[in-house]
XYZ file of C-alpha atoms in Angstrom:
467
model
C 64.272 7.139 -1.140
C 63.297 9.665 -3.799
C 65.865 12.420 -3.786
C 63.040 15.143 -3.460
C 62.554 13.993 0.109
C 66.201 14.508 0.970
C 65.720 17.928 -0.790
C 62.779 18.665 1.482
C 65.120 17.880 4.485
C 67.594 20.479 3.275
C 64.733 23.025 2.776
C 63.175 22.159 6.312
C 66.740 22.594 7.895
C 67.210 25.987 6.066
C 63.871 27.099 7.402
C 64.683 25.797 10.946
C 67.725 27.974 10.975
C 66.076 31.262 10.209
C 63.141 30.619 12.465
C 65.559 29.722 15.314
C 67.270 33.136 15.082
C 63.808 34.782 15.416
C 63.575 33.604 19.047
C 66.808 32.138 20.458
C 68.384 35.564 21.201
C 65.741 36.895 23.424
C 66.639 34.888 26.511
C 70.250 35.696 26.281
C 69.882 39.552 25.665
C 70.908 40.408 29.433
C 74.147 38.420 29.003
C 74.879 40.053 25.566
C 74.230 43.386 27.002
C 76.654 42.974 30.017
C 79.367 41.585 27.851
C 79.234 44.000 24.963
C 78.182 47.041 27.210
C 75.208 47.891 25.238
C 72.353 50.326 26.176
C 68.767 49.441 25.796
C 68.539 50.866 22.284
C 71.556 49.043 21.167
C 70.302 45.802 22.719
C 66.918 46.364 21.005
C 68.562 46.613 17.494
C 70.352 43.341 17.944
C 66.886 41.830 17.646
C 65.281 44.532 15.535
C 67.951 44.832 12.941
C 67.428 41.148 11.861
C 63.749 41.504 11.651
C 63.693 44.766 9.882
C 65.870 43.297 6.942
C 64.198 40.059 6.960
C 60.689 41.571 6.632
C 61.765 44.271 4.253
C 63.339 41.822 1.698
C 61.170 38.890 1.754
C 59.210 39.905 -1.451
C 62.552 40.619 -3.077
C 63.710 37.074 -2.171
C 60.717 35.580 -3.533
C 60.954 37.397 -6.903
C 64.584 36.525 -7.210
C 63.546 32.964 -6.904
C 61.131 33.330 -9.657
C 63.758 35.085 -11.946
C 67.020 33.192 -11.228
C 65.665 29.724 -9.865
C 64.736 28.594 -6.411
C 67.805 26.379 -5.942
C 70.215 29.075 -6.737
C 68.791 31.739 -4.475
C 68.240 29.070 -1.651
C 72.020 28.093 -1.809
C 73.164 31.685 -1.982
C 70.859 32.746 0.923
C 72.229 29.867 2.985
C 75.754 30.847 2.346
C 75.017 34.463 3.400
C 73.174 33.289 6.459
C 75.809 30.892 7.648
C 78.757 33.198 7.136
C 77.069 36.013 8.817
C 76.115 33.820 11.803
C 79.885 32.999 12.100
C 80.635 36.747 12.142
C 77.827 37.406 14.687
C 79.162 34.761 17.060
C 82.683 36.181 16.837
C 81.666 39.740 17.379
C 83.295 41.702 20.084
C 81.326 44.967 19.972
C 77.823 45.942 19.596
C 78.169 47.720 16.243
C 79.537 44.503 14.599
C 76.991 42.391 16.113
C 74.081 44.560 14.907
C 75.699 44.737 11.390
C 76.149 41.083 11.221
C 72.477 40.368 12.475
C 71.344 42.733 9.551
C 73.240 40.579 6.951
C 71.682 37.415 8.482
C 68.348 39.246 7.717
C 69.428 39.309 4.067
C 70.177 35.504 3.996
C 66.999 34.696 5.692
C 65.049 36.802 3.282
C 66.411 34.725 0.605
C 65.986 31.545 2.283
C 62.480 31.604 3.676
C 60.259 32.567 0.623
C 62.460 30.260 -1.626
C 61.814 27.174 0.813
C 58.069 27.246 -0.088
C 58.931 28.046 -3.702
C 60.977 24.895 -3.945
C 58.350 22.670 -2.134
C 55.779 23.792 -4.677
C 58.049 22.852 -7.632
C 59.447 19.688 -6.196
C 56.043 18.246 -5.071
C 53.554 18.734 -7.984
C 51.186 16.150 -6.523
C 48.702 17.899 -4.082
C 48.784 15.092 -1.513
C 52.527 14.899 -1.412
C 52.835 18.569 -1.320
C 50.555 18.832 1.572
C 52.640 16.242 3.361
C 56.001 18.108 2.447
C 54.380 21.340 3.721
C 53.514 19.547 6.950
C 57.060 18.529 7.475
C 58.412 21.866 6.690
C 55.876 23.495 9.157
C 56.955 21.011 11.791
C 60.584 22.033 11.375
C 59.408 25.689 12.121
C 57.434 24.569 15.112
C 60.471 22.637 16.413
C 62.446 25.774 16.197
C 60.035 27.555 18.332
C 60.453 24.872 20.909
C 64.108 24.672 20.828
C 64.908 28.386 20.425
C 63.953 29.726 23.939
C 65.377 26.399 25.691
C 68.579 26.583 23.700
C 68.903 30.356 24.346
C 68.534 29.790 28.051
C 70.861 26.944 28.475
C 73.593 28.835 26.301
C 73.235 31.921 28.384
C 73.494 30.233 31.590
C 76.256 27.664 30.660
C 78.278 28.845 27.578
C 79.521 32.041 25.827
C 76.492 33.982 24.269
C 78.321 33.819 20.916
C 77.175 30.100 20.558
C 73.663 31.400 20.023
C 74.792 32.312 16.527
C 77.713 29.895 16.130
C 75.444 26.924 16.267
C 73.963 27.904 12.976
C 77.422 27.090 11.278
C 77.714 23.438 11.398
C 74.001 23.230 10.560
C 74.395 25.633 7.695
C 77.528 23.817 6.282
C 75.699 20.411 6.289
C 72.385 21.863 4.949
C 74.374 23.451 2.001
C 76.075 20.232 1.115
C 72.681 18.307 1.326
C 70.931 20.914 -0.735
C 73.710 21.108 -3.358
C 73.231 17.352 -4.050
C 69.530 16.763 -3.520
C 67.697 19.950 -4.748
C 67.378 19.451 -8.352
C 64.186 20.948 -9.692
C 64.555 21.998 -13.234
C 65.343 25.714 -13.796
C 62.511 27.512 -15.339
C 62.952 31.151 -16.148
C 59.357 31.920 -15.409
C 60.213 35.701 -15.101
C 62.664 37.479 -17.170
C 62.996 40.731 -15.417
C 63.344 41.497 -11.741
C 60.727 44.394 -11.893
C 63.079 46.890 -10.119
C 60.439 49.506 -9.347
C 58.325 46.929 -7.624
C 61.289 45.509 -5.701
C 62.502 48.848 -4.443
C 59.119 50.258 -3.486
C 58.026 46.958 -1.799
C 61.342 46.908 0.237
C 61.187 50.466 1.235
C 57.494 50.061 2.186
C 58.049 47.102 4.344
C 61.211 48.417 5.899
C 59.572 51.575 6.787
C 56.542 49.797 8.373
C 58.628 47.499 10.208
C 60.795 50.287 11.670
C 57.646 52.175 12.738
C 56.259 49.207 14.421
C 59.570 48.390 16.262
C 60.333 51.876 17.210
C 56.915 53.254 17.797
C 56.412 52.298 21.519
C 59.843 53.769 22.650
C 59.910 56.970 20.397
C 56.191 57.699 20.704
C 53.600 57.083 17.979
C 53.314 60.785 17.154
C 57.057 61.556 17.260
C 58.333 62.950 13.959
C 60.376 60.013 13.166
C 57.552 57.515 13.495
C 55.113 59.749 11.543
C 57.771 60.194 8.854
C 58.305 56.324 8.771
C 54.483 55.908 8.332
C 54.522 58.508 5.610
C 57.243 56.763 3.789
C 55.482 53.532 4.006
C 52.275 55.038 2.550
C 54.198 56.807 -0.287
C 56.150 53.599 -1.185
C 52.799 51.562 -1.008
C 51.290 54.009 -3.687
C 54.409 53.817 -5.791
C 54.324 50.003 -5.586
C 50.650 49.887 -6.746
C 51.233 52.204 -9.688
C 54.479 50.217 -10.652
C 52.568 46.884 -10.587
C 49.681 48.088 -12.570
C 51.952 49.378 -15.405
C 54.673 46.708 -15.377
C 54.744 44.154 -18.068
C 55.831 41.501 -15.692
C 54.558 42.584 -12.269
C 56.126 41.380 -9.116
C 52.553 40.652 -7.797
C 49.624 40.448 -9.965
C 47.141 42.505 -8.064
C 44.238 40.509 -9.555
C 45.313 37.686 -7.078
C 43.799 39.848 -4.350
C 40.552 39.300 -5.813
C 40.893 35.692 -4.935
C 38.883 34.907 -1.955
C 41.325 32.080 -1.082
C 44.509 34.102 -1.613
C 43.412 37.276 0.259
C 41.427 35.611 2.917
C 44.219 33.109 3.494
C 46.768 35.865 3.828
C 44.689 37.597 6.477
C 43.983 34.480 8.226
C 47.755 33.576 8.312
C 48.268 37.086 9.724
C 45.895 36.583 12.478
C 47.683 33.308 13.410
C 50.987 35.204 13.495
C 49.475 38.146 15.606
C 48.712 35.518 18.292
C 51.749 33.351 18.172
C 54.341 36.189 18.161
C 52.444 38.209 20.828
C 51.856 35.393 23.198
C 55.389 33.995 23.033
C 56.728 37.462 23.729
C 54.671 38.432 26.752
C 54.319 34.967 28.199
C 58.064 34.778 28.436
C 58.012 37.830 30.540
C 55.171 36.699 32.497
C 56.803 33.297 33.222
C 59.965 35.063 34.638
C 58.710 38.190 36.237
C 55.486 36.801 37.782
C 56.007 33.045 38.236
C 59.687 33.353 39.006
C 61.015 30.877 36.317
C 64.616 30.982 35.424
C 65.395 31.790 31.638
C 66.067 28.083 31.088
C 62.818 27.041 32.787
C 60.830 29.693 31.069
C 62.243 28.691 27.627
C 61.497 25.008 28.366
C 57.986 25.761 29.233
C 57.218 26.299 25.433
C 58.754 22.949 24.466
C 55.766 20.774 24.938
C 53.436 23.465 23.167
C 55.809 23.491 20.037
C 56.254 19.734 19.919
C 52.465 19.291 19.892
C 52.211 22.032 17.300
C 54.873 20.089 15.274
C 53.119 16.785 15.597
C 49.693 18.240 14.734
C 51.021 19.989 11.628
C 52.157 16.760 10.208
C 48.589 15.185 10.683
C 46.641 18.381 9.758
C 46.766 17.825 5.966
C 44.980 14.364 6.455
C 42.360 15.986 8.803
C 41.635 18.782 6.343
C 41.338 16.148 3.491
C 38.417 14.647 5.414
C 36.801 17.692 6.828
C 37.676 20.430 4.494
C 40.318 23.263 4.788
C 38.037 25.865 6.173
C 36.597 23.817 8.931
C 40.078 22.568 9.966
C 41.634 25.907 9.899
C 38.551 27.493 11.856
C 38.924 24.726 14.619
C 42.627 25.615 14.943
C 41.930 29.264 15.289
C 39.089 28.705 17.782
C 41.398 26.408 19.804
C 43.985 29.065 19.914
C 41.543 31.822 21.023
C 39.990 29.655 23.902
C 43.378 28.568 25.132
C 44.628 32.177 25.432
C 41.345 33.107 27.131
C 41.972 30.338 29.567
C 45.508 31.315 30.200
C 44.442 34.742 31.267
C 42.714 33.028 34.186
C 46.049 31.748 35.779
C 47.081 33.953 38.752
C 50.321 34.875 40.448
C 50.236 31.432 42.274
C 50.138 29.474 39.056
C 52.562 26.708 38.334
C 53.653 25.171 35.107
C 51.030 22.509 35.653
C 48.418 25.272 35.695
C 49.186 26.395 32.329
C 50.470 23.195 30.603
C 46.879 22.055 29.412
C 46.171 25.538 27.775
C 49.616 25.452 26.102
C 48.900 22.179 24.699
C 45.592 23.282 23.440
C 47.184 26.168 21.821
C 49.768 24.058 20.181
C 47.147 21.809 18.704
C 45.208 24.892 17.455
C 48.206 26.376 15.814
C 49.275 23.033 14.215
C 45.852 22.744 12.493
C 46.415 25.796 10.536
C 49.117 23.902 8.463
C 46.627 23.320 5.513
C 46.291 27.004 5.058
C 49.783 27.302 3.558
C 49.470 24.312 1.263
C 46.192 25.381 0.092
C 47.181 28.852 -0.852
C 50.300 27.636 -2.519
C 48.390 25.062 -4.397
C 45.959 27.744 -5.655
C 48.604 30.081 -7.091
C 49.989 29.749 -10.696
C 53.375 28.134 -10.646
C 55.043 31.191 -12.155
C 53.908 33.062 -9.104
C 55.035 30.613 -6.399
C 58.128 32.618 -5.326
C 56.267 35.864 -4.650
C 53.248 34.060 -3.320
C 55.683 32.325 -0.875
C 57.133 35.760 0.039
C 53.700 37.330 0.496
C 52.904 34.391 2.909
C 56.013 35.114 5.034
C 55.523 38.929 4.982
C 52.042 38.376 6.245
C 53.551 36.266 9.115
C 56.336 38.755 9.901
C 54.520 42.074 9.875
C 51.343 40.733 11.618
C 53.711 39.211 14.204
C 55.270 42.665 14.850
C 51.708 43.953 15.087
C 50.896 41.381 17.657
C 53.879 42.428 19.729
C 53.209 46.137 19.135
C 49.490 46.307 19.662
C 49.333 43.979 22.609
C 52.401 45.728 24.071
C 50.659 48.988 23.935
C 47.535 47.676 25.584
C 49.652 46.020 28.134
C 51.758 49.171 29.014
C 48.542 51.426 29.011
C 46.779 49.233 31.436
C 49.949 48.603 33.715
C 50.710 52.433 33.784
C 47.316 53.357 34.813
C 47.187 50.777 37.742
C 47.809 51.752 41.313
C 48.693 48.281 42.336
C 52.389 46.991 43.151
C 54.419 46.412 40.014
C 54.116 42.719 39.880
C 50.401 42.760 40.433
C 49.919 45.679 37.994
C 51.903 43.500 35.359
C 49.706 40.390 36.001
C 46.535 42.330 35.659
C 47.721 44.127 32.653
C 48.860 40.789 31.052
C 45.589 39.041 31.769
C 43.634 41.900 30.255
C 45.818 41.774 27.220
C 45.344 38.265 26.617
C 41.502 38.535 26.714
C 41.756 41.278 24.010
C 44.148 38.909 22.079
C 41.678 35.988 22.274
C 38.940 38.228 20.755
C 41.130 39.475 17.965
C 42.123 35.905 17.054
C 38.556 34.379 17.169
C 37.850 36.720 14.369
C 39.827 34.330 12.343
C 36.996 31.753 12.748
C 34.277 33.215 10.570
C 36.989 34.437 8.182
C 38.554 31.131 7.548
C 35.057 29.542 7.145
C 34.197 32.116 4.543
C 37.673 32.302 2.654
C 38.688 28.646 2.649
C 35.637 26.904 1.231
C 37.544 24.411 -0.767
C 38.851 20.949 0.092
C 42.715 20.620 0.353
C 42.956 18.331 -2.800
C 40.839 20.897 -4.866
C 43.268 23.585 -4.344
C 44.847 23.508 -7.873
C 46.207 26.493 -9.942
C 42.827 26.858 -11.805
C 41.215 27.963 -8.435
C 42.726 31.436 -8.621
C 39.819 32.493 -10.903
C 37.199 30.385 -9.455
C 37.600 30.881 -5.725
C 36.278 34.430 -5.638
């Protein structure tokens, strides 16, 4: 077998690890809280510290790949992530766990955008690249399936530290495989890091992520949240000024004039808005309303994610036949309809009641795979690292928006109800799902407009023509 396919396996495993860490912790949080004697704020930062650093540094990771080479940054990120996972699993107090989770976020910010950078360089043929991105996406979907289930199993049967220690053997094996198999030629497509752009983008994304994480608890008009938004706005202005004056800007702002790039990023964001929000609140619904155990709740997402993984592998072939815009629009439509139908399941619902709509949702999410390969295929090679970072930033920030916005709607609806607590939560959850479905369905006309190209036509010269 061509060595590049082994390299793809290493890249997919690295992505699998970072995505797994996004959702494996949630089910085990009560166990961690009891063992480390954490208050609610400390417990929130076990999750938020990772997301904050991860989202804030992803553009930095993409730029580093463009300057120092994807292989080098991928291996460095893998080493940081694996060692910090070991430290997190062995942590004996809350401060250590939160700190090591933040270091995990640094490793993940180097790994995730670099993965797509390597795929775009290893697979130059559009058809092969589409297949490779499909396999890479399937690995991410599998992590969404195994994360909640593994977290539930570990929290019920093992020490919670194994949630992080499980990354260590995977990380060591992935490092060895990547060191041998990942051999793209190093091209110094960028000579400088663009420090003003790196610093201002990291400050902007970190401030925005912090505000979205803490806004609900601290109050959206509290001084600290208003200050965070002010820092975000100021950093964005500094970033834009720095990029317009830089000889080698981190992001060429002219890319956003591309219908394909800007519309694709927004469509990706809408997808993430739905996936993050629905996963988060559906886990609460399954346990609080339907009475599922943590393991049962985590296992309920497995069929959805497996279907998502299987569909993502076939999605490129489907888009070759019907066009990227139609394929992605169909996927978004299936997601929106599935969410609306889930909102009709009452308190007496069973797993069988939601399974058909979970599966429909998985098919729809899997059909969005061509979006990634099309955007990457339309970017100049020297921008592949930062383009990958922008894709992942869109996914993470819109995902946090999904949790934040939908959470605010759910809380407002629940607090204004005079029903018993469980009934009030169910009513608020169902109402929130309807709102989410409407927002996601906006992606249908958006993708039909933005992605009016066939997958095999998405080559670097489209940056200028797809406007």
